[in-house]
């Protein structure tokens, strides 16, 4: 009998403590089976965007849904790698995949939410820190094929133009330091 009374007293004390808010009531935990479903690699908008830029694959490699951790790493500490596990809508690589040339993010209205703004700022910082170019397109604009292609090509050619400009300056400087101007070298650099 005594043990039965002790169990009842524990139950009474437990209920009083719950009632007073001093402890939380134990609830039965019902574990649901996790169900998985296959999904498309790209959203409908991303697929439409890809259809607009796939002609660039003649010169470059386009990778959709690239995880930032695949092309960046933390070097100053080993904590919080989760900030690198974010997918970027598109990455453009050199034809041999040796050089990442540009990341492309397509921002819809969800990017106005505070959590997404925070994510976008982290991505921008990572790209700035690593010297990776990041281009953004917004779904609220038409993003017609010609506009998109021209904007991407212009960004991709910036580096080449800087390189060519640097070579031209070297040749012009050589001309200023010598009696003869090498026209062939100058035109080859363009």
JSON list of N, CA, C and O in Angstrom, two decimals, residues 33-55:
[
{"chain": "A", "resi": 33, "resn": "UNK", "atom": "N", "xyz": [6.93, 9.64, -39.29]},
{"chain": "A", "resi": 33, "resn": "UNK", "atom": "CA", "xyz": [7.90, 9.13, -40.24]},
{"chain": "A", "resi": 33, "resn": "UNK", "atom": "C", "xyz": [8.20, 10.24, -41.24]},
{"chain": "A", "resi": 33, "resn": "UNK", "atom": "O", "xyz": [7.31, 10.92, -41.73]},
{"chain": "A", "resi": 34, "resn": "UNK", "atom": "N", "xyz": [9.47, 10.44, -41.52]},
{"chain": "A", "resi": 34, "resn": "UNK", "atom": "CA", "xyz": [9.87, 11.45, -42.49]},
{"chain": "A", "resi": 34, "resn": "UNK", "atom": "C", "xyz": [9.57, 10.92, -43.89]},
{"chain": "A", "resi": 34, "resn": "UNK", "atom": "O", "xyz": [9.92, 9.79, -44.22]},
{"chain": "A", "resi": 35, "resn": "UNK", "atom": "N", "xyz": [8.94, 11.76, -44.67]},
{"chain": "A", "resi": 35, "resn": "UNK", "atom": "CA", "xyz": [8.59, 11.38, -46.04]},
{"chain": "A", "resi": 35, "resn": "UNK", "atom": "C", "xyz": [9.36, 12.30, -46.98]},
{"chain": "A", "resi": 35, "resn": "UNK", "atom": "O", "xyz": [9.38, 13.51, -46.80]},
{"chain": "A", "resi": 36, "resn": "UNK", "atom": "N", "xyz": [9.97, 11.73, -47.98]},
{"chain": "A", "resi": 36, "resn": "UNK", "atom": "CA", "xyz": [10.75, 12.49, -48.95]},
{"chain": "A", "resi": 36, "resn": "UNK", "atom": "C", "xyz": [10.06, 12.47, -50.30]},
{"chain": "A", "resi": 36, "resn": "UNK", "atom": "O", "xyz": [9.34, 11.53, -50.62]},
{"chain": "A", "resi": 37, "resn": "UNK", "atom": "N", "xyz": [10.31, 13.52, -51.05]},
{"chain": "A", "resi": 37, "resn": "UNK", "atom": "CA", "xyz": [9.72, 13.62, -52.38]},
{"chain": "A", "resi": 37, "resn": "UNK", "atom": "C", "xyz": [10.76, 14.20, -53.33]},
{"chain": "A", "resi": 37, "resn": "UNK", "atom": "O", "xyz": [11.48, 15.13, -52.97]},
{"chain": "A", "resi": 38, "resn": "UNK", "atom": "N", "xyz": [10.83, 13.65, -54.51]},
{"chain": "A", "resi": 38, "resn": "UNK", "atom": "CA", "xyz": [11.74, 14.17, -55.54]},
{"chain": "A", "resi": 38, "resn": "UNK", "atom": "C", "xyz": [11.21, 15.53, -56.00]},
{"chain": "A", "resi": 38, "resn": "UNK", "atom": "O", "xyz": [10.01, 15.76, -56.05]},
{"chain": "A", "resi": 39, "resn": "UNK", "atom": "N", "xyz": [12.13, 16.43, -56.33]},
{"chain": "A", "resi": 39, "resn": "UNK", "atom": "CA", "xyz": [11.73, 17.73, -56.86]},
{"chain": "A", "resi": 39, "resn": "UNK", "atom": "C", "xyz": [12.64, 18.11, -58.01]},
{"chain": "A", "resi": 39, "resn": "UNK", "atom": "O", "xyz": [13.70, 17.52, -58.21]},
{"chain": "A", "resi": 40, "resn": "UNK", "atom": "N", "xyz": [12.23, 19.09, -58.77]},
{"chain": "A", "resi": 40, "resn": "UNK", "atom": "CA", "xyz": [13.02, 19.55, -59.91]},
{"chain": "A", "resi": 40, "resn": "UNK", "atom": "C", "xyz": [14.26, 20.30, -59.44]},
{"chain": "A", "resi": 40, "resn": "UNK", "atom": "O", "xyz": [14.25, 20.93, -58.37]},
{"chain": "A", "resi": 41, "resn": "UNK", "atom": "N", "xyz": [15.31, 20.23, -60.22]},
{"chain": "A", "resi": 41, "resn": "UNK", "atom": "CA", "xyz": [16.55, 20.92, -59.90]},
{"chain": "A", "resi": 41, "resn": "UNK", "atom": "C", "xyz": [16.36, 22.44, -59.88]},
{"chain": "A", "resi": 41, "resn": "UNK", "atom": "O", "xyz": [16.93, 23.14, -59.04]},
{"chain": "A", "resi": 42, "resn": "UNK", "atom": "N", "xyz": [15.53, 22.93, -60.79]},
{"chain": "A", "resi": 42, "resn": "UNK", "atom": "CA", "xyz": [15.31, 24.37, -60.91]},
{"chain": "A", "resi": 42, "resn": "UNK", "atom": "C", "xyz": [13.82, 24.68, -60.80]},
{"chain": "A", "resi": 42, "resn": "UNK", "atom": "O", "xyz": [12.99, 23.86, -61.19]},
{"chain": "A", "resi": 43, "resn": "UNK", "atom": "N", "xyz": [13.53, 25.88, -60.32]},
{"chain": "A", "resi": 43, "resn": "UNK", "atom": "CA", "xyz": [12.14, 26.34, -60.35]},
{"chain": "A", "resi": 43, "resn": "UNK", "atom": "C", "xyz": [11.77, 26.64, -61.79]},
{"chain": "A", "resi": 43, "resn": "UNK", "atom": "O", "xyz": [12.64, 26.69, -62.67]},
{"chain": "A", "resi": 44, "resn": "UNK", "atom": "N", "xyz": [10.52, 26.87, -62.06]},
{"chain": "A", "resi": 44, "resn": "UNK", "atom": "CA", "xyz": [10.09, 27.20, -63.42]},
{"chain": "A", "resi": 44, "resn": "UNK", "atom": "C", "xyz": [10.79, 28.46, -63.92]},
{"chain": "A", "resi": 44, "resn": "UNK", "atom": "O", "xyz": [11.21, 28.52, -65.08]},
{"chain": "A", "resi": 45, "resn": "UNK", "atom": "N", "xyz": [10.91, 29.47, -63.05]},
{"chain": "A", "resi": 45, "resn": "UNK", "atom": "CA", "xyz": [11.56, 30.71, -63.47]},
{"chain": "A", "resi": 45, "resn": "UNK", "atom": "C", "xyz": [13.04, 30.47, -63.76]},
{"chain": "A", "resi": 45, "resn": "UNK", "atom": "O", "xyz": [13.58, 30.98, -64.75]},
{"chain": "A", "resi": 46, "resn": "UNK", "atom": "N", "xyz": [13.70, 29.70, -62.88]},
{"chain": "A", "resi": 46, "resn": "UNK", "atom": "CA", "xyz": [15.12, 29.41, -63.10]},
{"chain": "A", "resi": 46, "resn": "UNK", "atom": "C", "xyz": [15.32, 28.64, -64.40]},
{"chain": "A", "resi": 46, "resn": "UNK", "atom": "O", "xyz": [16.28, 28.89, -65.14]},
{"chain": "A", "resi": 47, "resn": "UNK", "atom": "N", "xyz": [14.42, 27.71, -64.70]},
{"chain": "A", "resi": 47, "resn": "UNK", "atom": "CA", "xyz": [14.53, 26.94, -65.94]},
{"chain": "A", "resi": 47, "resn": "UNK", "atom": "C", "xyz": [14.36, 27.86, -67.15]},
{"chain": "A", "resi": 47, "resn": "UNK", "atom": "O", "xyz": [15.10, 27.76, -68.13]},
{"chain": "A", "resi": 48, "resn": "UNK", "atom": "N", "xyz": [13.41, 28.77, -67.08]},
{"chain": "A", "resi": 48, "resn": "UNK", "atom": "CA", "xyz": [13.21, 29.74, -68.16]},
{"chain": "A", "resi": 48, "resn": "UNK", "atom": "C", "xyz": [14.47, 30.61, -68.33]},
{"chain": "A", "resi": 48, "resn": "UNK", "atom": "O", "xyz": [14.92, 30.87, -69.45]},
{"chain": "A", "resi": 49, "resn": "UNK", "atom": "N", "xyz": [15.04, 31.02, -67.21]},
{"chain": "A", "resi": 49, "resn": "UNK", "atom": "CA", "xyz": [16.26, 31.83, -67.24]},
{"chain": "A", "resi": 49, "resn": "UNK", "atom": "C", "xyz": [17.39, 31.02, -67.88]},
{"chain": "A", "resi": 49, "resn": "UNK", "atom": "O", "xyz": [18.13, 31.53, -68.72]},
{"chain": "A", "resi": 50, "resn": "UNK", "atom": "N", "xyz": [17.51, 29.75, -67.51]},
{"chain": "A", "resi": 50, "resn": "UNK", "atom": "CA", "xyz": [18.54, 28.89, -68.09]},
{"chain": "A", "resi": 50, "resn": "UNK", "atom": "C", "xyz": [18.36, 28.78, -69.60]},
{"chain": "A", "resi": 50, "resn": "UNK", "atom": "O", "xyz": [19.33, 28.81, -70.35]},
{"chain": "A", "resi": 51, "resn": "UNK", "atom": "N", "xyz": [17.12, 28.65, -70.05]},
{"chain": "A", "resi": 51, "resn": "UNK", "atom": "CA", "xyz": [16.86, 28.57, -71.49]},
{"chain": "A", "resi": 51, "resn": "UNK", "atom": "C", "xyz": [17.38, 29.83, -72.19]},
{"chain": "A", "resi": 51, "resn": "UNK", "atom": "O", "xyz": [17.83, 29.76, -73.34]},
{"chain": "A", "resi": 52, "resn": "UNK", "atom": "N", "xyz": [17.32, 30.96, -71.51]},
{"chain": "A", "resi": 52, "resn": "UNK", "atom": "CA", "xyz": [17.82, 32.22, -72.08]},
{"chain": "A", "resi": 52, "resn": "UNK", "atom": "C", "xyz": [19.34, 32.27, -72.14]},
{"chain": "A", "resi": 52, "resn": "UNK", "atom": "O", "xyz": [19.90, 32.91, -73.02]},
{"chain": "A", "resi": 53, "resn": "UNK", "atom": "N", "xyz": [20.01, 31.62, -71.20]},
{"chain": "A", "resi": 53, "resn": "UNK", "atom": "CA", "xyz": [21.48, 31.76, -71.15]},
{"chain": "A", "resi": 53, "resn": "UNK", "atom": "C", "xyz": [22.24, 30.55, -71.67]},
{"chain": "A", "resi": 53, "resn": "UNK", "atom": "O", "xyz": [23.47, 30.60, -71.78]},
{"chain": "A", "resi": 54, "resn": "UNK", "atom": "N", "xyz": [21.55, 29.48, -72.02]},
{"chain": "A", "resi": 54, "resn": "UNK", "atom": "CA", "xyz": [22.26, 28.26, -72.41]},
{"chain": "A", "resi": 54, "resn": "UNK", "atom": "C", "xyz": [23.11, 28.42, -73.66]},
{"chain": "A", "resi": 54, "resn": "UNK", "atom": "O", "xyz": [24.04, 27.66, -73.86]},
{"chain": "A", "resi": 55, "resn": "UNK", "atom": "N", "xyz": [22.85, 29.45, -74.47]},
{"chain": "A", "resi": 55, "resn": "UNK", "atom": "CA", "xyz": [23.71, 29.67, -75.65]},
{"chain": "A", "resi": 55, "resn": "UNK", "atom": "C", "xyz": [25.13, 30.05, -75.23]},
{"chain": "A", "resi": 55, "resn": "UNK", "atom": "O", "xyz": [26.06, 29.89, -76.01]}
]
